Each structure stands twice: as structure tokens, then as C-alpha cells.
Coordinates of C-alpha atoms in Angstrom, one line a residue:
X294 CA 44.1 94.7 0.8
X295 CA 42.3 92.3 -1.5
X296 CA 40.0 89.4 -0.4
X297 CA 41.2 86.4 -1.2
X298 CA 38.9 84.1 -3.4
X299 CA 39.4 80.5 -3.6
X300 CA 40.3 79.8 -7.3
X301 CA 37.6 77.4 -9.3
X302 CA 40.3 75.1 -10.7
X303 CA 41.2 74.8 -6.7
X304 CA 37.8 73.9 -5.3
X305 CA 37.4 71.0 -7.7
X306 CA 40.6 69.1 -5.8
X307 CA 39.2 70.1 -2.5
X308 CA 37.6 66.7 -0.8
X309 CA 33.9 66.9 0.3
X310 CA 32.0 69.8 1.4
X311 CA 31.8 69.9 5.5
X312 CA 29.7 72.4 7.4
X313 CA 31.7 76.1 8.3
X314 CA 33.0 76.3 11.6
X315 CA 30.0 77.4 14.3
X316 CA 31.1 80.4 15.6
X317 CA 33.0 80.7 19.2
X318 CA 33.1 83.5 21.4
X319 CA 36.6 83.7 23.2
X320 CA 37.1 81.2 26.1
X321 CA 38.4 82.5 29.6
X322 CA 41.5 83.2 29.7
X323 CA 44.2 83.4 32.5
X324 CA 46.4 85.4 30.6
X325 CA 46.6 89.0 31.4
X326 CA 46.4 90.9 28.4
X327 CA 47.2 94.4 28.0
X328 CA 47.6 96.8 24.9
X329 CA 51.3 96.3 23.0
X330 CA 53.8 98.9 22.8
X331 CA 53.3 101.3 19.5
X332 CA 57.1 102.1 20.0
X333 CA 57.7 98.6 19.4
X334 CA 55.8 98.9 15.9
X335 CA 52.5 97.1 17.0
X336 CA 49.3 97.9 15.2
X337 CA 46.6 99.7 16.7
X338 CA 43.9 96.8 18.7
X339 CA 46.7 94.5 19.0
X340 CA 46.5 92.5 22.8
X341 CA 50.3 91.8 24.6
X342 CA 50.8 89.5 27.7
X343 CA 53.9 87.3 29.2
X344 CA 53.4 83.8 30.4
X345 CA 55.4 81.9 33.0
X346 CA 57.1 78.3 31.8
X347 CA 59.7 76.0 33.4
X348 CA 63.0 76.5 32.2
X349 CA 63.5 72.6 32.7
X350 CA 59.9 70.8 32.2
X351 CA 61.0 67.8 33.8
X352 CA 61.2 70.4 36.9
X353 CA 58.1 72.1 36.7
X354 CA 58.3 72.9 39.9
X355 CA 61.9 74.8 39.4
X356 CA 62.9 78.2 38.0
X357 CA 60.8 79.9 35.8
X358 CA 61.1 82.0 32.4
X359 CA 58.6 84.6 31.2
X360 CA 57.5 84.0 27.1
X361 CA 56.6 87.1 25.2
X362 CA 52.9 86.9 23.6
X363 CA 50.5 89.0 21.3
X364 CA 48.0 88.7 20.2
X365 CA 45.3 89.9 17.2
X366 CA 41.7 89.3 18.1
X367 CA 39.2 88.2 14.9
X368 CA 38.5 90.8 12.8
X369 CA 34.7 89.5 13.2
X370 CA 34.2 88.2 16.6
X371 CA 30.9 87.0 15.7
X372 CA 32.2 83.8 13.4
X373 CA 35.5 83.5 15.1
X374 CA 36.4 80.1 15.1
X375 CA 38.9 80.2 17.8
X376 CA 42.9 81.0 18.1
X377 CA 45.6 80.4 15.5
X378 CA 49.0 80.2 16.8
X379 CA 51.7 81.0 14.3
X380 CA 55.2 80.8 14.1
X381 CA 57.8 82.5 11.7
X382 CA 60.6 79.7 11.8
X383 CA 64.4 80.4 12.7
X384 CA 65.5 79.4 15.1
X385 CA 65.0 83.2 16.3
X386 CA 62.1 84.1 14.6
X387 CA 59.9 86.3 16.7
X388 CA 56.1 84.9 16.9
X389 CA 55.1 88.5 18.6
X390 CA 56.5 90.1 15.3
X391 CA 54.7 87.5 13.2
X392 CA 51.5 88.5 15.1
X393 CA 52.2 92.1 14.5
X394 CA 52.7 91.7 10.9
X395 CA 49.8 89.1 10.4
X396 CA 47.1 91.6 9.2
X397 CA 49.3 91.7 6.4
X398 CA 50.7 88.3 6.4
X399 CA 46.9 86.6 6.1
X400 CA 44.0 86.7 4.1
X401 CA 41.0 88.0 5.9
X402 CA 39.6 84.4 5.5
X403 CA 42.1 83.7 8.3
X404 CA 42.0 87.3 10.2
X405 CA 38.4 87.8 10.4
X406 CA 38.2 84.5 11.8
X407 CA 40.7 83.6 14.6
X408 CA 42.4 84.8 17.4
X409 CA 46.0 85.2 15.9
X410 CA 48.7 84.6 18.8
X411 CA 52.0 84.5 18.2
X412 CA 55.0 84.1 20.8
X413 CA 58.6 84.2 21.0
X414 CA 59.7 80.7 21.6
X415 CA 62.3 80.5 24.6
X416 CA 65.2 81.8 24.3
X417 CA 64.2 84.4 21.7
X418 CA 63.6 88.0 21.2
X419 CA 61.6 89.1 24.5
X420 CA 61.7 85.7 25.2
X421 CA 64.9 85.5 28.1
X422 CA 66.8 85.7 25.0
X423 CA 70.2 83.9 24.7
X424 CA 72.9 86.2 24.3
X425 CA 76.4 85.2 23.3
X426 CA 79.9 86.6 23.1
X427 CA 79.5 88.8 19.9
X428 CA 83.4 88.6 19.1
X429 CA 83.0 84.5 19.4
X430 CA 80.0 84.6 16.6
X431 CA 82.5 86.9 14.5
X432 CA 85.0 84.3 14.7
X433 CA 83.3 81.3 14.1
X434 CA 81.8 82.7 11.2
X435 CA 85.3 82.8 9.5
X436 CA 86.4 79.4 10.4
X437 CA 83.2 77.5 9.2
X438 CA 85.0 76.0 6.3
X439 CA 88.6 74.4 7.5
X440 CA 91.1 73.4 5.2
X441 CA 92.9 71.2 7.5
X442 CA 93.1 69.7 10.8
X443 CA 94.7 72.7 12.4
X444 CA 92.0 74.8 10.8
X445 CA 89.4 72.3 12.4
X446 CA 90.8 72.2 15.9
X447 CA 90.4 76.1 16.0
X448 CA 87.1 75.6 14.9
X449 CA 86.3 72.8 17.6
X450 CA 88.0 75.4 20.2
X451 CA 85.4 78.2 19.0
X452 CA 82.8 76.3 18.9
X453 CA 83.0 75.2 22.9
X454 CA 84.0 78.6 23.4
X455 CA 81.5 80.7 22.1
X456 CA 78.4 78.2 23.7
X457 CA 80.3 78.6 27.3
X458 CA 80.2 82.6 26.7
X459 CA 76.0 81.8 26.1
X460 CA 75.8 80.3 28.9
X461 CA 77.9 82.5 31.0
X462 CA 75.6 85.6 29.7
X463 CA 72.5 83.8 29.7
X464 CA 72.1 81.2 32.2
X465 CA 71.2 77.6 32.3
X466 CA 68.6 78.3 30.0
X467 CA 71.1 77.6 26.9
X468 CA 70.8 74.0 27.7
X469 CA 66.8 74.0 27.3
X470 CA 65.6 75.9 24.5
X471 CA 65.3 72.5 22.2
X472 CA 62.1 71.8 20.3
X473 CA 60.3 69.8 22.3
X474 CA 60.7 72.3 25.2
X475 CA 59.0 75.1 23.2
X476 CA 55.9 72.9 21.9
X477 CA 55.8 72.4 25.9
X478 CA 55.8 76.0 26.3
X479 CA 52.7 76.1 23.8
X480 CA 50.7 73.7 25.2
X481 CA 51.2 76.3 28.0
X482 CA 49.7 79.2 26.4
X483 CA 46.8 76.8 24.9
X484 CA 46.1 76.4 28.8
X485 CA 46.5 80.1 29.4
X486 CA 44.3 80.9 26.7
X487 CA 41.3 78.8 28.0
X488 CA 41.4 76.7 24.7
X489 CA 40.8 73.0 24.5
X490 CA 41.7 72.4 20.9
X491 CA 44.2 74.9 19.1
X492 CA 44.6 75.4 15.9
X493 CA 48.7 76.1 14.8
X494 CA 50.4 77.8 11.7
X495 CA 54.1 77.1 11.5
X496 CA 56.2 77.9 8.8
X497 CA 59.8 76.5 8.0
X498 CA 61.4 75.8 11.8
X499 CA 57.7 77.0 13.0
X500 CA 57.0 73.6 11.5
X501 CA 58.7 71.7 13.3
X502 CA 57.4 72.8 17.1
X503 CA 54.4 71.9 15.1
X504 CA 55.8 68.5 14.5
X505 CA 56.5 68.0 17.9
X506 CA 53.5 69.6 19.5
X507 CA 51.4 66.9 17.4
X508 CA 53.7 64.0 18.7
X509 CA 53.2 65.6 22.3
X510 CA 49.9 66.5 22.8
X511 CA 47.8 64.9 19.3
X512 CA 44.2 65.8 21.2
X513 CA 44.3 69.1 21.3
X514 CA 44.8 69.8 18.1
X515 CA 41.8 71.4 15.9
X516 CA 44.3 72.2 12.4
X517 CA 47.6 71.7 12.1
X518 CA 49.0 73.2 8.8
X519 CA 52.6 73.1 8.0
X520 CA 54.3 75.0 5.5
X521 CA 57.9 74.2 4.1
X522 CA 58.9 71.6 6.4
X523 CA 61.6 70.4 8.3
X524 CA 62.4 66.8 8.9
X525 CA 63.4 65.8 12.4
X526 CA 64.4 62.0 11.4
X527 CA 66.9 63.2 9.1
X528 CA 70.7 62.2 10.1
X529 CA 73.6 64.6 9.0
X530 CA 74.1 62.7 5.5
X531 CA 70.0 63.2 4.6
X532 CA 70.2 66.6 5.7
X533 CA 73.6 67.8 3.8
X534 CA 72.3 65.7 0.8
X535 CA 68.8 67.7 0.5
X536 CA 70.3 70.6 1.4
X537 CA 72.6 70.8 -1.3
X538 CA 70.9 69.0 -4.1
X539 CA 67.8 72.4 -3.0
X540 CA 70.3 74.8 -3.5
X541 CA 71.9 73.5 -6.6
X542 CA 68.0 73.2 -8.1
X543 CA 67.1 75.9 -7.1
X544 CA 70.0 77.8 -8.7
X545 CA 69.4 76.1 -11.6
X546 CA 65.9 77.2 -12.1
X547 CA 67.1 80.8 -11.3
X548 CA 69.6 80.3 -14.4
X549 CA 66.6 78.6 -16.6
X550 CA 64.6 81.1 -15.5
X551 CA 66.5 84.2 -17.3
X552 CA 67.9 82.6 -20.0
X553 CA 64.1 82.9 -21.1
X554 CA 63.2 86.3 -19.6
X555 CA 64.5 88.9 -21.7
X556 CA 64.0 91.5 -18.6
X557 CA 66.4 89.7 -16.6
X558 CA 70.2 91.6 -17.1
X559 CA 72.3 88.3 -18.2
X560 CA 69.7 87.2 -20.4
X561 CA 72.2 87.9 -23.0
X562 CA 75.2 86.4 -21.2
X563 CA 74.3 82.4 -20.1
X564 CA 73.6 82.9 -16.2
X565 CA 74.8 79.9 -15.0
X566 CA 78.3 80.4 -17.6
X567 CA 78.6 83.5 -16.4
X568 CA 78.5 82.0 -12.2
X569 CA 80.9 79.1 -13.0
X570 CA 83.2 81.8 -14.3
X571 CA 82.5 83.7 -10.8
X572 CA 83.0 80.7 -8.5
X573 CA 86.5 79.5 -10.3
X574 CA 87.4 83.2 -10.3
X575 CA 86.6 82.8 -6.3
X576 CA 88.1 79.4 -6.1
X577 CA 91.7 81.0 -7.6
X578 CA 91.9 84.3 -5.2
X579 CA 91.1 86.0 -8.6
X580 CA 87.5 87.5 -8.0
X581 CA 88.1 90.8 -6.3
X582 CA 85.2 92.9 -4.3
X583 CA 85.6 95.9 -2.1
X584 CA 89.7 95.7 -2.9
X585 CA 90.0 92.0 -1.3
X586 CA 89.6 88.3 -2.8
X587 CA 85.9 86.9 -1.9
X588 CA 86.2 83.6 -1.0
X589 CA 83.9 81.0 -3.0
X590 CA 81.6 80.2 -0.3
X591 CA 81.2 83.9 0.6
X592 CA 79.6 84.1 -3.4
X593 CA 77.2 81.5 -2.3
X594 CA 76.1 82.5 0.6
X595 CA 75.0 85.7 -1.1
X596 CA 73.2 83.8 -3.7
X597 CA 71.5 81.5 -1.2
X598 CA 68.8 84.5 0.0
X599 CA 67.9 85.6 -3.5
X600 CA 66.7 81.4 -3.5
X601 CA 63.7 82.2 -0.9
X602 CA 61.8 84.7 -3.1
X603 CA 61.9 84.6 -7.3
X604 CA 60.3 87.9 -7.1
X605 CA 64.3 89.2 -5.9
X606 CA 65.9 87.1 -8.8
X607 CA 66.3 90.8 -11.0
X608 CA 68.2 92.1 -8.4
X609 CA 70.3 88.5 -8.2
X610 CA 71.7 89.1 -11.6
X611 CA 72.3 92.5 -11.2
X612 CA 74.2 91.9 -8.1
X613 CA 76.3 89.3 -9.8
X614 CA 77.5 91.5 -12.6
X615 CA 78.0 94.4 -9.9
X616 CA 80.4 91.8 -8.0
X617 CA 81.9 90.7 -11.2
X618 CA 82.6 94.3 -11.8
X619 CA 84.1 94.5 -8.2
X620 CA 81.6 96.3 -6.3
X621 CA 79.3 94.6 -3.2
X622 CA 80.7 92.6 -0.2
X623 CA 79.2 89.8 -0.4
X624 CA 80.1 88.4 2.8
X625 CA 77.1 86.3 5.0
X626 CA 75.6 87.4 8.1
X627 CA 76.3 84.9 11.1
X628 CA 73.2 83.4 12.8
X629 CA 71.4 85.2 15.9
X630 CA 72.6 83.8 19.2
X631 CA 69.9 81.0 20.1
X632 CA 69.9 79.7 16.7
X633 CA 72.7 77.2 17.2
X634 CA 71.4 76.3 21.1
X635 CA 69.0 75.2 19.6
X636 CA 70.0 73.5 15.7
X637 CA 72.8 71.6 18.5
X638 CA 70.2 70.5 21.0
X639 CA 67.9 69.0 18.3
X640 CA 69.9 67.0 16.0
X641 CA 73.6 65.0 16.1
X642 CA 75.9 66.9 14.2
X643 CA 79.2 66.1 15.6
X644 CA 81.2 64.2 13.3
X645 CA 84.6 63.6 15.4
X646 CA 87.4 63.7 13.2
X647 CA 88.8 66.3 10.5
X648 CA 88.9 63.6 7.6
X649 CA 84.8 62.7 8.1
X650 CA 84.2 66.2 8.0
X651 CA 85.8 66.7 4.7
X652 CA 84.6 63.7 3.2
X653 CA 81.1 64.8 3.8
X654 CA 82.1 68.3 2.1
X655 CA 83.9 66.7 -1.0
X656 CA 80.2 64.5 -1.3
X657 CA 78.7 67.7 -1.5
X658 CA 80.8 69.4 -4.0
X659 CA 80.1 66.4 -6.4
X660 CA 76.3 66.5 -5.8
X661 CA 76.6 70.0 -6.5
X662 CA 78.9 70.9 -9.0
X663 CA 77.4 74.9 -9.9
X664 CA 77.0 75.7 -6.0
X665 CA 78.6 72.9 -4.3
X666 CA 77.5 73.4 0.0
X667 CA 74.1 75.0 0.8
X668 CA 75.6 77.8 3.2
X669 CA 73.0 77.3 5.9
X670 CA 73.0 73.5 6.1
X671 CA 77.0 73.6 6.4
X672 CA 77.0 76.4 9.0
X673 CA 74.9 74.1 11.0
X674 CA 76.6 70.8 10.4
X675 CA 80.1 73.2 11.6
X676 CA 78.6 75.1 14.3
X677 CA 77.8 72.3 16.0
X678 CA 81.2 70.8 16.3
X679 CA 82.0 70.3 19.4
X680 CA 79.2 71.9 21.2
X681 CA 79.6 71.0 24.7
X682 CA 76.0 69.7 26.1
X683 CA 74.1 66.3 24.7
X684 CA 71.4 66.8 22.5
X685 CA 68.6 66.5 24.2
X686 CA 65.9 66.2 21.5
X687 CA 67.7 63.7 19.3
X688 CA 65.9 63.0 15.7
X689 CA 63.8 60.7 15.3
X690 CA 60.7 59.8 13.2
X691 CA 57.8 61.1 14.5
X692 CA 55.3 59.3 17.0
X693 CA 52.0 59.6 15.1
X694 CA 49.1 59.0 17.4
X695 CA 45.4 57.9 16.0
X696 CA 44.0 60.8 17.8
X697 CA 46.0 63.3 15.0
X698 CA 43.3 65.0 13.1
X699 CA 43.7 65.9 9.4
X700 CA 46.5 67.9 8.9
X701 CA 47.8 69.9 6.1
X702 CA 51.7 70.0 4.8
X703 CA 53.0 72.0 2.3
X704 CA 56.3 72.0 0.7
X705 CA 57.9 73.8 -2.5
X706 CA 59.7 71.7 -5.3
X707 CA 62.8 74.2 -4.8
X708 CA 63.2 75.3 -1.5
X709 CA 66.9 75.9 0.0
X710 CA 66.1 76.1 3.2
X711 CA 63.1 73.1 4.1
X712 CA 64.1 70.8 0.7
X713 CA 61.0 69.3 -0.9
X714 CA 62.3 65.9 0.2
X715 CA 62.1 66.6 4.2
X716 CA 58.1 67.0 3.4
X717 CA 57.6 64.3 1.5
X718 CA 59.4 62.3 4.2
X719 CA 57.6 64.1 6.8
X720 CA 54.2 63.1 5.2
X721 CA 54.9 59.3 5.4
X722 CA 55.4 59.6 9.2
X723 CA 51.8 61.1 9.3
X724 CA 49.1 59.2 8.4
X725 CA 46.5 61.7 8.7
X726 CA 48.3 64.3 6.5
X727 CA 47.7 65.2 2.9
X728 CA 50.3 66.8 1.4
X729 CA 50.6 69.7 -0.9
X730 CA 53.1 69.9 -3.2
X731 CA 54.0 74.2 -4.8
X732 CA 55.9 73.5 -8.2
X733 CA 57.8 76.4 -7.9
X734 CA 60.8 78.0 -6.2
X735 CA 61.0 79.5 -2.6
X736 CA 60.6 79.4 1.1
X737 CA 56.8 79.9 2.6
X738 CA 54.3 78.6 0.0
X739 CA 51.6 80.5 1.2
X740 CA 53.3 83.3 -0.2
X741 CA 54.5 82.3 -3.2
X742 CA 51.3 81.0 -4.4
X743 CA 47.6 82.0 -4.3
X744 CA 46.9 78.3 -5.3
X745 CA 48.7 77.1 -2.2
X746 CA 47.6 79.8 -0.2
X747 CA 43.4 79.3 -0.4
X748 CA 44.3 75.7 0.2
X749 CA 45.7 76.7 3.6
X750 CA 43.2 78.9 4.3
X751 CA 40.3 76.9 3.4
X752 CA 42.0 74.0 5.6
X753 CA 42.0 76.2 8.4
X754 CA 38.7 77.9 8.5
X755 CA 36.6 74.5 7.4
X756 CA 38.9 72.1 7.6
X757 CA 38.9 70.7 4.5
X758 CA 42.2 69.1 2.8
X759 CA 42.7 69.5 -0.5
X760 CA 42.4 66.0 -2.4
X761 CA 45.9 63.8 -2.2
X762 CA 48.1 64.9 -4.6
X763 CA 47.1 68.1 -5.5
X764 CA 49.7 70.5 -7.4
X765 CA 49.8 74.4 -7.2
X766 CA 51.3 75.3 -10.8
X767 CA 55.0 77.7 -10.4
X768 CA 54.5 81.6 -10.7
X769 CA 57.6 83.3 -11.9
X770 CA 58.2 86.9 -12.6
X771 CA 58.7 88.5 -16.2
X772 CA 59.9 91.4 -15.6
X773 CA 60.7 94.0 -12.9
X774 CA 57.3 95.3 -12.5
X775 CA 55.4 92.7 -12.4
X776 CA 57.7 91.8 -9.6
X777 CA 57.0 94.5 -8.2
X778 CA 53.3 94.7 -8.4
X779 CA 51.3 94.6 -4.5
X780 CA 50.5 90.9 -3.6
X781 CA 47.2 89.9 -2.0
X782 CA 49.2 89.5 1.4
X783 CA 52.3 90.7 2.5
X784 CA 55.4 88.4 2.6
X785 CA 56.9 89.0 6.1
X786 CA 59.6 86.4 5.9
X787 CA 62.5 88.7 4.9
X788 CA 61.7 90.6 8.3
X789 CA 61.3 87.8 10.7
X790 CA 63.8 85.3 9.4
X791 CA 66.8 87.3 8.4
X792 CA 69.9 85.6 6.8
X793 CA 71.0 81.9 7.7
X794 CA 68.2 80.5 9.3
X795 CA 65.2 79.2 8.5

């Protein structure tokens, strides 16, 4: 793996020089850690442990769940600064996984210097995971686009349905995995670990318990660096709106894109003619895959996962022509179970009536006239219909305390899943953040961009922001094999996050 080097052009927009971080050998810790599971795919040196949390903190004293940790020690104890916790996003992404992978994921700038911990937020993975009724997640996933109010009401009926069977097969837990809850649970393991001051990587939802952690508990923080952001304040017309509008851009720079890059197979053929053709073929029953009509928002949905990554976008165009030609389901994946127990518990998506819900979609459509709904923000927006328990984190604008330190957030210009937007909204409800904006397309900046990625590292290790309105120019691909060609750091995004969640 290559050492990363921060970039000349990039230390000249970093503010003033401060001292490195002195050295810190690991605090006591009440955790019990022992060696992790090579079955399970851990690395060799890698530390696992479990930690007890309240299923309801306003009950501490009530039942109790056990989280899932791991952790990687500093590749050079001698200048370890102390522990980064990291999370992957999701809902359902698995922290433990995110540890495993992270002597990949990060530059040794970050590995030889901090503890890396990751956990699997409640409700996840090893974490008491929810489970659901698998034939209930089938079904909804077919009715998340009614045509009418019959269609709706069966939808409504799912909906209730398939959160009962999560709580039927999981327990009462179901009704406190929101993300408040889980930056509890951190604070938690910041006790366990014997730290006073923490310092956190988050990364699209990851961001968020971030977010919320800060709000919670602003002194004891160390770094806080957030990267493609969600916005908690945002109400359902904001967060279909940005949605949208980041798909629909992002497309659009996919189509701009190979019109100018002869590598890329409709080069020749006008990408975005050639998908307008597709989606009205779609729209009429006409578009034909695997012997049966793919619906219009099934050809989206496939689209939608080549927007997290340009390096994939050869493989996008290919896979258009191959469905053109009639070959490639292209049907979405539903999200894991405790993605919508927690999406429902954290924002208000119920809309009520059939006629507001299609109103919103027809807004939408005319925002977006190429890709019309971003798959993932609808499936929220609809999988929450009806849900049957309040929300018990409702949005809000964030509580900034003086005692926040300098944080870092970073945020693509095209990015389907956290919208560019969200961040710069975000930013104004932080006064101590400086914001980092990655001109380019895709989900995670830090690996999208080296630029963006020695900011976040040199933020972390010496806590130093890069100078306000710093821009990390776009990187695209030119052709296959430069696509193709080892990064500095591994993207582990595709394995953690899977399809329709962030």
C-alpha cells in the first residue's frame, strides 16, 4: 500500500501550523478484549469485545443489549494519538466490518496513529439485530410505487405489517434503535474504552450519529470529521427535493462524462438519448429484460448504484446496452431489516392521504425530467407510511454547543445518496465547522479524492482544518484501465453499504 503524502497545492489552503499530537499510550480500559474470529474474515492483530447498553436509555436501569466491537490497535503505538471510532453508514452498515477492512480503508497517517474501533450500532449485524418477516420485505418492495388509492392502502397495510413481524421476531428493541440512541451507545464505548475525548469518523448515515453525538455530548470530542452528510433538519419536501435534483445531476454528469470519453461504449450513441429512449420504452411496457417488461423505476434503481463510484461508470453503459438488448434483471435489492426502524424513527415521513403522496411524486418527476424519483429517498419516504410507532428522534436543526471543537465536513457536488445541499445546510448549524466541498461525483469523498482525503487525515492526526472554502478538483476515469488501476486505499463502501441505503 502506498503512503499517502499531503499534496503541495493542498498544504497551502491548510490554516496555521499547530504542534503534532503528543503521543498517548492506551488508557484503561473496561472492555474485555479478546482476539476476533478469522472465520469471520478478521485480519490477523485485530482486538473483538461486546459491550452492555440499555435498550431504552431513559431506563438505564432496564434490559440490556450487547453491541458488537473491534478493534485495530495503532500501527505505531509509540505516537498513537488515541481511538478513532468509525462508522460505515446505512442504516445497517457494520462498524466491526469497517474496522476489519480499515487497514485498507485508511492511510497509514490514520492507522499508525489511532486505535481504530468500530461497532455495529444497535440493532445491526451482531448487534441484537432486527430481523423481519422476509416475505413482508418482498412485498413491500413491489408496492413502493402505487398508482392509486387501492394500491396505497395495500401499501399502508404492508407497511404496519411487516414492522409488527420486526417486532414479533425481534423484540422491543425495534422501537429504540433511532439515532440518538446509538450516539448514546457510543458515548458508552468511549467510557468502556477509558477515553476522555474521542475522536469519530462517520461516513454518509455514520455522519449523522456523529451529528448527534456532537449535540449530546460536545466535550468529549477531540475530531469530529464528517464525510458526505446527512441533514437531520430536513422535512420530507427538502429531502425528496435534494434527493432527486442529486440523482438527476449526477446522471447528467455520467452522460457529459462519455459523450467526451471515447472509451466509454455509447460514446458514439448520445448517453442520455439513448436512456430517455430506455425509460419511455419502460414507461410503455415496451422495454423487455429476462422475457418480462421492466418497470421504469426498476431502470433507475439500477442506475442509482453506478452514481456512488465513477470508477463503475464503463460498466453502466455497458449494462444499459446489455438491457436494451434484453439481457440483465435489473430489478433493486430491498433494504436490510433495521434500515427502516430506524429511517421511521428518525424523521416524519407519513404523509396521510393517497393524493399528497402523489403530488409529491409528480414534483419530482418535473424536477427530474431524465430520472425523475431518486430510488432510495422514495423507498424511504414509502416505507415509512404507516409505520406504527412515533418517531422518537424527530428532525431538527442541530443544538450546537460552544464547547464543539473544530470540526471537519465534507460533502461531494454530486452525491445521490447525502446531496451536496444537506452539507452545506449542515455546516450553517455548526459554527465551528469548516466545510470541504469534492467537485466531483460520488458517495465517501475520502475515496474519491486524494485531495479530500489528506485533508481528512491531516485534520485528524493534527487537527488542522483546511482554510474555508477549500475545493478538491473532480477526478474522472478515461478509460477502463485507469479505472482499474490500485488506489492508495481501498474503497470498502460497496461491501458495507450494499444497495438502497446509505
Amino acid at each position: 500500500m502506498r503512503r499517502i503524502t499531503v499534496p503541495i497545492a493542498l498544504l497551502a489552503l491548510l490554516g496555521p501550523a499547530v504542534p503534532a499530537a503528543a503521543a498517548q499510550a492506551a488508557p484503561p480500559s473496561s472492555i474485555a478484549w479478546t482476539g476476533c474470529d478469522p472465520a469471520e474474515g478478521a485480519p490477523e492483530g485485530l482486538l473483538c469485545a461486546t459491550i452492555k447498553v440499555p435498550v431504552d436509555w431513559s431506563k438505564p436501569g432496564g434490559p440490556t443489549i450487547d453491541l458488537a466491537l473491534a478493534k485495530r490497535p495503532a500501527t505505531d503505538p509509540s505516537r498513537r494519538i488515541g481511538s478513532l471510532l468509525i462508522n460505515p453508514g446505512g442504516p445497517g452498515g457494520s462498524g466491526v466490518d469497517f474496522a476489519y477492512f480499515s487497514g485498507e480503508a485508511f492511510s497509514p497517517a490514520v492507522t499508525d496513529r489511532f486505535d481504530i474501533v468500530g461497532f455495529d450500532p444497535r440493532g445491526q449485524a451482531r448487534s441484537s439485530v432486527i430481523n423481519c418477516d422476509s416475505d413482508l420485505i418482498g412485498a413491500q418492495a413491489i408496492r413502493l410505487y402505487p398508482d392509486d388509492k387501492a394500491e396505497y392502502a395495500d401499501l399502508r397495510a404492508t407497511n404496519k405489517a411487516l414492522a409488527l413481524s420486526c417486532r414479533e421476531l425481534s423484540g422491543p428493541l425495534v422501537k429504540y434503535v433511532d439515532t440518538a440512541s446509538v450516539a448514546r451507545d457510543m458515548d458508552a464505548i468511549r467510557a468502556g474504552l477509558g477515553e476522555k475525548k474521542i475522536s469519530y469518523y462517520g461516513v454518509s448515515y455514520g455522519t449523522m450519529i456523529g451529528q448527534q453525538y456532537a449535540e449530546l455530548f460536545p466535550g468529549r470530542i477531540r475530531a469530529l470529521a464528517l464525510d458526505s452528510n446527512m441533514d437531520h433538519a430536513q422535512n420530507i419536501a427538502g429531502y425528496q427535493k435534494w434527493e432527486t435534483l442529486a440523482m438527476e445531476g449526477s446522471f447528467l454528469q455520467f452522460t457529459s462524462w462519455c459523450d467526451r470519453t471515447e472509451a466509454c461504449a455509447l460514446h458514439e450513441r448520445g448517453a442520455l438519448a439513448y436512456f430517455d429512449d430506455l425509460y419511455a420504452r419502460a414507461e410503455a411496457g415496451e422495454l423487455i429484460v429476462d422475457g418480462s417488461p421492466l418497470p421504469p423505476e426498476d431502470l433507475v434503481g439500477w442506475v442509482f448504484g453506478y452514481m456512488y463510484n465513477p470508477t463503475s461508470w464503463f460498466d453502466l453503459a455497458e449494462t444499459l446496452i446489455y438491457i436494451q438488448e434484453g439481457g440483465e434483471s435489473a430489478r433493486g435489492e430491498p433494504a436490510p431489516n433495521g434500515y427502516l426502524p430506524v429511517m421511521c424513527s428518525d424523521f416524519h415521513f407519513d404523509v396521510g392521504a393517497f393524493p399528497v403522496l402523489r403530488a409529491i411524486e409528480l414534483a419530482q418527476n418535473r424536477l427530474a425530467p431524465h430520472t425523475r424519483l431518486n430510488p432510495l429517498a422514495w423507498s424511504d419516504l414509502a416505507g415509512c407510511q404507516n409505520w406504527p410507532w412515533e418517531v422518537t428522534n424527530p428532525p431538527h436543526r442541530l443544538r450546537a454547543s460552544a464547547k464543539l471543537p473544530p470540526i471537519l465536513l465534507a460533502n461531494s457536488r454530486w452525491d445521490v445518496a447525502t446531496p451536496y445541499e444537506w452539507g452545506t445546510n449542515l455546516a450553517s448549524q455548526l459554527p465551528s465547522a469548516t466545510f470541504l466541498t469534492y467537485d466531483g461525483v460520488g458517495h465517501g469523498t475520502y475515496w474519491r479524492s486524494d485531495c479530500a482525503r489528506a485533508a481528512i487525515d491531516t485534520y485528524l492526526v493534527e487537527l488542522r482544518t483546511p482554510k474555508k472554502g477549500t475545493h478538491c478538483p473532480a477526478v474522472f476515469p478515461s478509460s477502463p484501465v485507469s479505472a482499474q488501476v490500485a488506489p492508495a486505499v481501498v474503497d470498502p463502501l460497496p461491501q458495507l453499504t450494499g444497495p438502497f441505503r446509505r
